[in-house]
Tab-separated table of C-alpha atoms in Angstrom:
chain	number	residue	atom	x	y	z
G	270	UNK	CA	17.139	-13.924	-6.767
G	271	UNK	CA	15.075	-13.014	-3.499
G	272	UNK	CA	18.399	-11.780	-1.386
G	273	UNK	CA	19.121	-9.635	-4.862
G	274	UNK	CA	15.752	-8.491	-4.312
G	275	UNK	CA	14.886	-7.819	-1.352
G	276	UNK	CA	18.389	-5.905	-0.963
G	277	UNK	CA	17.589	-4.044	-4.567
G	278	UNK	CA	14.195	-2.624	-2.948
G	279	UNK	CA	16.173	-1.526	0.630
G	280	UNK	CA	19.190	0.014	-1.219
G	281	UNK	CA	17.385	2.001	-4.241
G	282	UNK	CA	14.422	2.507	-1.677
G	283	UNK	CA	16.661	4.387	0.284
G	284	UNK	CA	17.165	6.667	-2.503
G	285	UNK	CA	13.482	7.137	-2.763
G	286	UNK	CA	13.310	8.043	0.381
G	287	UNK	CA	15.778	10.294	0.759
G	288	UNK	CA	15.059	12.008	-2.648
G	289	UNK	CA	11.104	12.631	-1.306
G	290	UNK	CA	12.049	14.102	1.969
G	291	UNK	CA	14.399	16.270	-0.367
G	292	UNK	CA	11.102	17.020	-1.983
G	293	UNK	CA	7.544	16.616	0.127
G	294	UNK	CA	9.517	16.443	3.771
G	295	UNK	CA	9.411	12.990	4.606
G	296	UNK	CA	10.611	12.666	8.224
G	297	UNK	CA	13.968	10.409	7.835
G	298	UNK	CA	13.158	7.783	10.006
G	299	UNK	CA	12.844	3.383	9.607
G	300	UNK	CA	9.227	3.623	8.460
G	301	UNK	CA	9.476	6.455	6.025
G	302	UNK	CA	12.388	4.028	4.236
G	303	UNK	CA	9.125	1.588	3.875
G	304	UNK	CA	7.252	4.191	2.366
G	305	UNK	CA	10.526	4.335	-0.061
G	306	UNK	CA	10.694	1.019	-0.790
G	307	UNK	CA	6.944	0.905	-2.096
G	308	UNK	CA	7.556	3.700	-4.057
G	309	UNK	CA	10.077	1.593	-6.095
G	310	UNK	CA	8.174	-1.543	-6.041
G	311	UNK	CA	5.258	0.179	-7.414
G	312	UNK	CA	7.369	2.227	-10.260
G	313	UNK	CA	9.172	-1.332	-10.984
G	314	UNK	CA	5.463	-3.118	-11.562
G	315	UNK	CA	4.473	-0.271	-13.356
G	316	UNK	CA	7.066	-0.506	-16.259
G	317	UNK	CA	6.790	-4.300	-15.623
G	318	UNK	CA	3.278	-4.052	-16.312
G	319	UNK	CA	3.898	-1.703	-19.288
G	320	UNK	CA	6.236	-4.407	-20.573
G	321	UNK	CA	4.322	-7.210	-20.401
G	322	UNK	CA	1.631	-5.977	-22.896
G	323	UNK	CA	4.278	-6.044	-25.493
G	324	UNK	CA	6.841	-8.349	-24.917
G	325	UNK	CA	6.941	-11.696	-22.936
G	326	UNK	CA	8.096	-10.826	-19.376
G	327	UNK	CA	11.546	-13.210	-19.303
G	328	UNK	CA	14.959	-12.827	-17.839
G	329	UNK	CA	16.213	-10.214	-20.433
G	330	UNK	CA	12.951	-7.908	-20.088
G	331	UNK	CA	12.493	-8.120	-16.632
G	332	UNK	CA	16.798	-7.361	-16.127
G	333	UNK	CA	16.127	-4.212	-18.326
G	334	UNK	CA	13.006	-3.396	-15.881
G	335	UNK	CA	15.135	-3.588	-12.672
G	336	UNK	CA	18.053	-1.680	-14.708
G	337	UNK	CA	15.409	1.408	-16.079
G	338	UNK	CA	13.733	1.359	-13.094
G	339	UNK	CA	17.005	2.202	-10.562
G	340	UNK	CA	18.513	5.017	-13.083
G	341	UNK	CA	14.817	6.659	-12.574
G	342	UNK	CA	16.072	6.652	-8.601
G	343	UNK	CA	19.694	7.439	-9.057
G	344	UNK	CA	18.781	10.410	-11.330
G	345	UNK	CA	15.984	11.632	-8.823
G	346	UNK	CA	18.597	11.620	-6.363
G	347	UNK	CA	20.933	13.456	-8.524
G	348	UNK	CA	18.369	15.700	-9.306
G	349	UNK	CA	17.217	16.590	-5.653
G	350	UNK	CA	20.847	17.063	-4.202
G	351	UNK	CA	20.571	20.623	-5.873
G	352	UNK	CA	16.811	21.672	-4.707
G	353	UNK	CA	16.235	23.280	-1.516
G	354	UNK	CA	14.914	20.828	1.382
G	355	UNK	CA	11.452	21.098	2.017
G	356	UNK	CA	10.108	21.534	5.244
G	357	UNK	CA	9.613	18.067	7.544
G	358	UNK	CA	6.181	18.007	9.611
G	359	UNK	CA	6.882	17.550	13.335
G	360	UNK	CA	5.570	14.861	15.135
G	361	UNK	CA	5.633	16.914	18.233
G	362	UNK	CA	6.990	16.095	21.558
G	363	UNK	CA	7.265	12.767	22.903
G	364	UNK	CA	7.544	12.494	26.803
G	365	UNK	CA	10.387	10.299	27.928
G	366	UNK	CA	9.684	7.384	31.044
G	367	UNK	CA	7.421	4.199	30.444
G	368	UNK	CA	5.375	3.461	33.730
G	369	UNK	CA	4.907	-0.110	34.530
G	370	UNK	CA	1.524	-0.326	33.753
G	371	UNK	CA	2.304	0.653	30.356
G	372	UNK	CA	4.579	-2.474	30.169
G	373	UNK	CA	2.040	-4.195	31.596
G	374	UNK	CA	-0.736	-3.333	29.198
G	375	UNK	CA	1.698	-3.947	26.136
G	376	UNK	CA	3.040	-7.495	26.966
G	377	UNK	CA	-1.221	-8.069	27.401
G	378	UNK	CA	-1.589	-6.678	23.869
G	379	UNK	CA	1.230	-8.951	22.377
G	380	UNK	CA	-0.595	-11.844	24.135
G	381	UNK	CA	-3.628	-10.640	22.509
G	382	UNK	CA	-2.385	-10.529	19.143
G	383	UNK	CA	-0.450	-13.603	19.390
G	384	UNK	CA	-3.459	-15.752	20.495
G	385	UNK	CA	-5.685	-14.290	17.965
G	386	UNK	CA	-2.940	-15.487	14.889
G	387	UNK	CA	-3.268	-19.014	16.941
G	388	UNK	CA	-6.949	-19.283	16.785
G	389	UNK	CA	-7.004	-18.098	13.286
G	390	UNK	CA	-4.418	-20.637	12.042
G	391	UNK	CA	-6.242	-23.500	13.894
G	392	UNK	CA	-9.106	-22.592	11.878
G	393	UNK	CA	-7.768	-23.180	8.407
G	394	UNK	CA	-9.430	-25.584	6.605
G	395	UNK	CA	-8.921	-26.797	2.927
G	396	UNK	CA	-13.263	-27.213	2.297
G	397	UNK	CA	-15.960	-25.752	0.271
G	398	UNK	CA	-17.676	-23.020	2.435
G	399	UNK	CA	-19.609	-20.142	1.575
G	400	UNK	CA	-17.880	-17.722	4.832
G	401	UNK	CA	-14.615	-18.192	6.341
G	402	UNK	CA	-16.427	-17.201	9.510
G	403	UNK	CA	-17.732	-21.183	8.942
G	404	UNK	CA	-14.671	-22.318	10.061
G	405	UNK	CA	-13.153	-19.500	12.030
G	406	UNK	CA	-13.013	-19.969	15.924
G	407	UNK	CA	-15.516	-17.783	17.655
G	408	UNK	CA	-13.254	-16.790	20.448
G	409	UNK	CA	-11.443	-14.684	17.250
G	410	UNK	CA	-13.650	-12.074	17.219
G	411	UNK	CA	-13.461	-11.266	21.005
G	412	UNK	CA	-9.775	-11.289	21.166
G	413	UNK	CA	-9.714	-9.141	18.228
G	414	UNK	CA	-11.933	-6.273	19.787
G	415	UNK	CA	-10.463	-6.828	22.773
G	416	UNK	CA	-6.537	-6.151	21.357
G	417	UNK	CA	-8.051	-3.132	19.566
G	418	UNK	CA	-9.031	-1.825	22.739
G	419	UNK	CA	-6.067	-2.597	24.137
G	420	UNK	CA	-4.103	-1.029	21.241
G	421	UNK	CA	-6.166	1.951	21.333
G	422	UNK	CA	-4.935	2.560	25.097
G	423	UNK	CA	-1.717	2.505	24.330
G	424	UNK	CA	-1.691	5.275	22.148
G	425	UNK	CA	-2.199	7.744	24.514
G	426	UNK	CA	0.636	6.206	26.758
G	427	UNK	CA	4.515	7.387	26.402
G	428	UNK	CA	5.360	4.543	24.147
G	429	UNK	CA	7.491	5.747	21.538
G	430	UNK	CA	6.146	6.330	18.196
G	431	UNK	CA	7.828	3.701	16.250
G	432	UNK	CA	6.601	1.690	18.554
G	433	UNK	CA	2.903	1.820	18.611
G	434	UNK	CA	3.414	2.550	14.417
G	435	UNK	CA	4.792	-0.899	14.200
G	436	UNK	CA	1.881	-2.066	17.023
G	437	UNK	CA	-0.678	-0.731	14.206
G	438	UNK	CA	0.702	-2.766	11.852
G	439	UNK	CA	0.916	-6.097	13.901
G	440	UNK	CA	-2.602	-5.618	14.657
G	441	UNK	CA	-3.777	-4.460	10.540
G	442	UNK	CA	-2.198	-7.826	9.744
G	443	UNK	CA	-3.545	-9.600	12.449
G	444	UNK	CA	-7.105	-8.052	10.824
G	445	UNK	CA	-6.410	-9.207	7.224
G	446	UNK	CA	-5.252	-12.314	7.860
G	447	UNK	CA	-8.560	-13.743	8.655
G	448	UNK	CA	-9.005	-14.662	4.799
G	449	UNK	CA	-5.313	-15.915	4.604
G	450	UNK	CA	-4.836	-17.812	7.081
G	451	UNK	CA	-8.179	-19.627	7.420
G	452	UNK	CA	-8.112	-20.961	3.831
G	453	UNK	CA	-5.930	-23.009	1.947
G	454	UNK	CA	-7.212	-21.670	-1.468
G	455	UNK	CA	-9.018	-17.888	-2.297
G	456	UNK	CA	-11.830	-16.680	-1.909
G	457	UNK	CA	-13.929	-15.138	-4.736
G	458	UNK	CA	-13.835	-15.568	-8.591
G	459	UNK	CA	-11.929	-12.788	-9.150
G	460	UNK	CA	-8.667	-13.920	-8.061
G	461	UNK	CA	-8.547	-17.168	-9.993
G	462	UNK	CA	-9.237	-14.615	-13.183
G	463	UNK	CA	-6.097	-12.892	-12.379
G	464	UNK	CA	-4.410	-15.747	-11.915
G	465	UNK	CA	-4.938	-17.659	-14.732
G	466	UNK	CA	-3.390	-14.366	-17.047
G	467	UNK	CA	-0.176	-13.976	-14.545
G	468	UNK	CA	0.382	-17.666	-14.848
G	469	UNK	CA	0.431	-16.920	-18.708
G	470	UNK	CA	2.801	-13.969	-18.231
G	471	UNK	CA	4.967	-15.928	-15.844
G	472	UNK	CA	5.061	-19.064	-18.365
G	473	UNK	CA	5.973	-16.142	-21.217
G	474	UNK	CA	3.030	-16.052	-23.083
G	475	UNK	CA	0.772	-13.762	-24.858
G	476	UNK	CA	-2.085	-12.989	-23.175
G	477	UNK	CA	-5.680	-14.703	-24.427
G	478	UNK	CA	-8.226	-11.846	-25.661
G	479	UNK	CA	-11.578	-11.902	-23.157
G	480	UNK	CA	-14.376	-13.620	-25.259
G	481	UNK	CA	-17.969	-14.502	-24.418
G	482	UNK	CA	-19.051	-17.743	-25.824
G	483	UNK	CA	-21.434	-17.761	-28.434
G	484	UNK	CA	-21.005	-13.932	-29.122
G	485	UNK	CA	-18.862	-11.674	-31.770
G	486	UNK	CA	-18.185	-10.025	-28.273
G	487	UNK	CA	-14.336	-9.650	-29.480
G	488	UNK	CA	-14.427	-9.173	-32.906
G	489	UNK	CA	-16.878	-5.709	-32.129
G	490	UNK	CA	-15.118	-2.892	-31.637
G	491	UNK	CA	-16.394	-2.562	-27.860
G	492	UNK	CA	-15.352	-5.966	-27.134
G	493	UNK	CA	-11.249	-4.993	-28.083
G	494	UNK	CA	-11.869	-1.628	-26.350
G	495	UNK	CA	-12.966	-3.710	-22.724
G	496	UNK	CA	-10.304	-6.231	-23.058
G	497	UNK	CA	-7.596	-3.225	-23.775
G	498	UNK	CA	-8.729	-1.379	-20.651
G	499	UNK	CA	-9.200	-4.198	-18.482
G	500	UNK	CA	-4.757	-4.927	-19.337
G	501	UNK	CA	-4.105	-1.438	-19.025
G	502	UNK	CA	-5.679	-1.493	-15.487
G	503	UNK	CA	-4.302	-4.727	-14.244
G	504	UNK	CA	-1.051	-4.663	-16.100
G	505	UNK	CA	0.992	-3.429	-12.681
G	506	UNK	CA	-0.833	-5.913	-10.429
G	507	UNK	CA	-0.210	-8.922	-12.524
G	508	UNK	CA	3.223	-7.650	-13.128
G	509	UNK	CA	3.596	-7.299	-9.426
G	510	UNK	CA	2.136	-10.921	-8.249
G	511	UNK	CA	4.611	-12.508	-11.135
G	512	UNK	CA	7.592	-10.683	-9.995
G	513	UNK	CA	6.854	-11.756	-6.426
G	514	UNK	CA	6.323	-15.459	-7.444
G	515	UNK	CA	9.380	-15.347	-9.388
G	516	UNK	CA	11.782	-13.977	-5.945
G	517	UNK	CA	10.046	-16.190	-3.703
G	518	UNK	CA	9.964	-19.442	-6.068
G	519	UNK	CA	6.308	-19.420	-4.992
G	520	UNK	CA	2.686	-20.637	-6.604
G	521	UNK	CA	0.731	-17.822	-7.773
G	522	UNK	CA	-1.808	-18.957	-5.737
G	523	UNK	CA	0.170	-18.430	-2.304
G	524	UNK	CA	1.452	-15.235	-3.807
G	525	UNK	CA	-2.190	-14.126	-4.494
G	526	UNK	CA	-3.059	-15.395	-0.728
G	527	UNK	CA	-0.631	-13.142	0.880
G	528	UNK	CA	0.169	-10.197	-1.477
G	529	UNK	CA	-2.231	-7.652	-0.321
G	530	UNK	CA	-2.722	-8.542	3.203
G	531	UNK	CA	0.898	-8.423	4.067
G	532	UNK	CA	1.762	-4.757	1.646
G	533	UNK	CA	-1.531	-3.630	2.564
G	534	UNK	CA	-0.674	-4.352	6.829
G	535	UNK	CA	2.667	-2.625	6.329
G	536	UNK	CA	1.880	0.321	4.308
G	537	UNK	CA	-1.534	0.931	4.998
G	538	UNK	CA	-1.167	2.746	8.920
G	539	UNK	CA	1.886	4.508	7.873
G	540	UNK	CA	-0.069	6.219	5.147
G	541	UNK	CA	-2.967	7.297	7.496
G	542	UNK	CA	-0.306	8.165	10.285
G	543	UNK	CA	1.783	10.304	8.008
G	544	UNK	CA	-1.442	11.873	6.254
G	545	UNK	CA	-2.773	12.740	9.688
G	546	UNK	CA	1.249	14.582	9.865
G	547	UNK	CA	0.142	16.619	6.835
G	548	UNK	CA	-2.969	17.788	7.799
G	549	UNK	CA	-1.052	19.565	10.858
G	550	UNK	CA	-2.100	17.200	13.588
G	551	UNK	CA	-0.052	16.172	16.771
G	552	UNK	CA	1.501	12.704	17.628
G	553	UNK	CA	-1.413	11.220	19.417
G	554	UNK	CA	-4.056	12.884	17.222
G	555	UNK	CA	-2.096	11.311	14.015
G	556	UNK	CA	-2.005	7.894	15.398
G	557	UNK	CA	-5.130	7.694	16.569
G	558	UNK	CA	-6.680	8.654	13.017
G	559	UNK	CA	-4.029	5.404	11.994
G	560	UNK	CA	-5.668	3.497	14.407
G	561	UNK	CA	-9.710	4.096	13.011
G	562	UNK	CA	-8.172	2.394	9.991
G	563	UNK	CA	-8.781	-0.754	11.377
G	564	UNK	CA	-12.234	0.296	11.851
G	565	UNK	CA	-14.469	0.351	8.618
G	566	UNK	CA	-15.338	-2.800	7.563
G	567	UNK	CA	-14.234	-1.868	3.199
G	568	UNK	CA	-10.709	-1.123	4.268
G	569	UNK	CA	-10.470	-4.442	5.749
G	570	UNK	CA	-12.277	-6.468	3.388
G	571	UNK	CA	-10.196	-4.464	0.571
G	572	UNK	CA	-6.506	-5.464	2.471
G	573	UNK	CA	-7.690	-8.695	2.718
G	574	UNK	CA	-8.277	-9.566	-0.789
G	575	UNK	CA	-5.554	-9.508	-3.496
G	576	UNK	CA	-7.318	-7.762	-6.352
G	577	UNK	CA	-5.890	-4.351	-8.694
G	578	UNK	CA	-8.589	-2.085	-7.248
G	579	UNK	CA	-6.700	-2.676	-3.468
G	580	UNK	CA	-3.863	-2.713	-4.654
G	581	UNK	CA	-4.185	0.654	-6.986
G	582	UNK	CA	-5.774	2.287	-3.587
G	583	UNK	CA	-2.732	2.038	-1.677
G	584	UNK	CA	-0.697	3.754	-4.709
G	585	UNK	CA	-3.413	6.418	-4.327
G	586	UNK	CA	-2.984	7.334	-1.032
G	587	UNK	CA	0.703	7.639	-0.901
G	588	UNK	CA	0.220	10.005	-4.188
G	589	UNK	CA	-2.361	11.955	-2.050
G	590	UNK	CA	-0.149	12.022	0.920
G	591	UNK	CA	2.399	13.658	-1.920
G	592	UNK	CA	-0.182	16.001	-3.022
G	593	UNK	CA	-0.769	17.069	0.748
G	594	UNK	CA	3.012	17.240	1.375
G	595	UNK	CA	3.255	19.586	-1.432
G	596	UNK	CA	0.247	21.967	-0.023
G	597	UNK	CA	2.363	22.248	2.957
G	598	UNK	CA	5.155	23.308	1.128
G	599	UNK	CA	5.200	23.701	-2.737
G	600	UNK	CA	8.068	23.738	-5.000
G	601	UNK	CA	8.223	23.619	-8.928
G	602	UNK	CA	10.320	20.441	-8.800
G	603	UNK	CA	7.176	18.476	-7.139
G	604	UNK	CA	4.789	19.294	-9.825
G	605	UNK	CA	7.209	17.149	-12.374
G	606	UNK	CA	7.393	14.155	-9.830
G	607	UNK	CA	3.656	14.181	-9.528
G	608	UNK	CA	3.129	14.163	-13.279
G	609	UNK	CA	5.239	11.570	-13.532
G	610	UNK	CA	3.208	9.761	-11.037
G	611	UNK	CA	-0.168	10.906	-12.386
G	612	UNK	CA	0.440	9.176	-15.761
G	613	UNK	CA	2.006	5.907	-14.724
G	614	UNK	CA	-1.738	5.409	-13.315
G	615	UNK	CA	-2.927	4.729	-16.125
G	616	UNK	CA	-1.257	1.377	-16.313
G	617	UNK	CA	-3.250	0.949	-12.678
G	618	UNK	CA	-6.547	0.561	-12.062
G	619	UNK	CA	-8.157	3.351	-14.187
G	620	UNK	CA	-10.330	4.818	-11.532
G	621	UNK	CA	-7.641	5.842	-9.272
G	622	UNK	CA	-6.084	7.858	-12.189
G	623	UNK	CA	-8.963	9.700	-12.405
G	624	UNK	CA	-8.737	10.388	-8.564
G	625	UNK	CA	-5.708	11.693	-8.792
G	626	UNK	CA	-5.726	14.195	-11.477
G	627	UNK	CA	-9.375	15.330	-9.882
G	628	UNK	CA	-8.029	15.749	-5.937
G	629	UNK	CA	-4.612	17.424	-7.150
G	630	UNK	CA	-6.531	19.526	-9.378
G	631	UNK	CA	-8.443	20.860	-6.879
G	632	UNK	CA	-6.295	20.815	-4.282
G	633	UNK	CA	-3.685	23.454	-6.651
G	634	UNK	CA	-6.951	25.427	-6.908
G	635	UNK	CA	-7.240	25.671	-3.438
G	636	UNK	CA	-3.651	26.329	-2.972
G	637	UNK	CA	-4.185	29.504	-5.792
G	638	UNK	CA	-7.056	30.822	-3.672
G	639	UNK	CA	-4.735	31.010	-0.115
G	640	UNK	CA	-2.013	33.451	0.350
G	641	UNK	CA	0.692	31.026	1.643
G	642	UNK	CA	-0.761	27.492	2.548
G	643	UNK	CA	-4.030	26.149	1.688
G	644	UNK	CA	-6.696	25.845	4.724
G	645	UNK	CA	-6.559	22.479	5.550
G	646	UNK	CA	-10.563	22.081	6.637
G	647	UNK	CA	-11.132	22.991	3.289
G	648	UNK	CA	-8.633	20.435	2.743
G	649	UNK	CA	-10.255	17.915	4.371
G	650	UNK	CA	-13.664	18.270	3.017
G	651	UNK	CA	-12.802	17.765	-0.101
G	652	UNK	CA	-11.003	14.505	-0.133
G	653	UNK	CA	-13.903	13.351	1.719
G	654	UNK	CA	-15.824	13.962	-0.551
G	655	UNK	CA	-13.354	12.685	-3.156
């Protein structure tokens, strides 16, 4: 089952990617085909998710999943071959000879990184603490800033772009893996919540309506309402950690452990890189803005914990990178792919719905008030303040 699917995500993610560069101008390059292969593992958890509050989530419903969820590709596809190609965002020039020095500096950032996954997995400890920085090595934190630095430096070498892209992520999972890899369990009651309802979905049972002890908490009417919303928002990410556990024959414990931190490492800095793209910045300019991503301290709590609000972030992003693709360059078509997009979110976490239909609405506003393409500092103020 994992060869079947890991080749099912590269083959019909192929299709995603090629049907959004048809359609928002995705450059057709390695990491763009990632971007394509979360699109389809986040529509496949999304009708998994919408599955499982009906029916048990076995062989036969989860075959019909993977079946549904590639004719949604292969008719995209179809669907794109007649609309005209919209317009790719150039990365700009890239000047061609690496000086020694440059070589130099990246074989000292591998070291770097390498040493700091060392010290972190010599730290891991199976005890009770109350911070993993208990048991974490305190050389960690220097070799970490000191990598950053070094990472940072190289982005304003002539290193290629895929190169320093896939540098950014070594070095985003080398910052989430600090919970990970220092802990043989989880940290935080949430995730042992979550848990406990995917191992029911993965065993194929019903899932157990929320009750307070001692209360008529579920038999009000406000009681049902919180336990309905609280599926409806977690109903992808459980789908998504049982699928997972089911290709890699793994606990849902392990699964919960590494979930985020590794789709969160890969993803996350092509998101910011390409986003930078949209907004009309250069190569170095757009990387750089990838590389403050490792800087605030929510983003990487939030790709270093497994929960549906991190998870439903990413899947926000990639629809605002959509939404800014489309300011660029707007086409009918888009509007139904967005839609699409916009309502499967409600079977995410609820506030990221919300985001969506807010930023896009504003953002086709914007677009109204222009005469061609939107302003993008206008742009950018308001999804900082979204």
């Amino acid at each position: 089952f994992l060869i079947f699917f890991i080749l099912y995500l590269l083959v019909v993610g192929r299709l995603a990617q090629l049907a959004l560069r048809r359609l928002f101008g995705l450059a057709d390059n390695f990491f763009n085909l990632i971007l394509g292969v979360f699109a389809v593992f986040v529509s496949l958890t999304s009708l998994a998710g919408v599955a499982i509050l009906f029916l048990p989530l076995n062989f036969w419903v989860l075959a019909i999943v993977f079946v549904l969820n590639t004719v949604i590709y292969i008719l995209l596809r179809r669907w794109t071959l007649n609309i005209k190609e919209a317009l790719v965002v150039s990365e700009g020039l890239l000047e061609d000879g690496v000086s020694y020095k440059e070589k130099f500096v990246t074989i000292v950032f591998l070291i770097l990184v390498g040493y700091g996954f060392y010290l972190l997995y010599s730290s891991s400890t199976g005890k009770s603490i109350l911070s993993p920085w208990q048991t974490i090595d305190p050389q960690y934190i220097f070799i970490f800033f000191l990598s950053l630095i070094t990472l940072g430096s190289l982005i304003f070498t002539k290193l290629k772009t895929s190169t320093i892209v896939f540098f950014l992520i070594l070095q985003t999972f080398l910052l989430h893996s600090y919970l990970p890899l220092t802990h043989k369990l989880i940290y935080g009651a949430d995730g042992w919540r979550h848990i406990a309802n995917e191992q029911r979905v993965l065993e194929g049972k019903e899932f157990l309506q929320a009750e307070l002890s001692g209360t008529a908490y579920i038999n009000s009417t406000t009681g049902i309402l919180k336990s309905t919303v609280g599926q409806l928002s977690y109903s992808n990410f459980w789908a998504a950690n049982v699928i997972l556990a089911k290709a890699f024959k793994s606990e849902l414990l392990s699964v919960t452990r590494w979930f985020l931190p590794i789709l969160w490492s890969v993803v996350f800095p092509i998101l910011l890189y390409e986003i930078a793209l949209a907004f009309g910045w250069g190569r170095r300019r757009s990387l750089f803005f990838a590389w403050l991503g490792l800087l605030p301290f929510a983003w990487a709590s939030a790709g270093s914990f497994s929960l549906p609000v991190n998870f439903g972030l990413l899947i926000w992003l990639f629809l605002v990178l959509l939404i800014l693709k489309r300011a660029i360059f707007p086409i009918k078509e888009q509007k139904l792919v967005l839609a699409i997009a916009g309502v499967s979110l409600f079977f995410g976490y609820s506030l990221y719905f919300i985001l969506f239909w807010v930023v896009w609405g504003i953002i086709e506003f914007l677009s109204l008030q222009s005469a061609k393409y939107i302003n993008l500092k206008k742009l950018i103020s308001v999804l900082s303040v979204a």
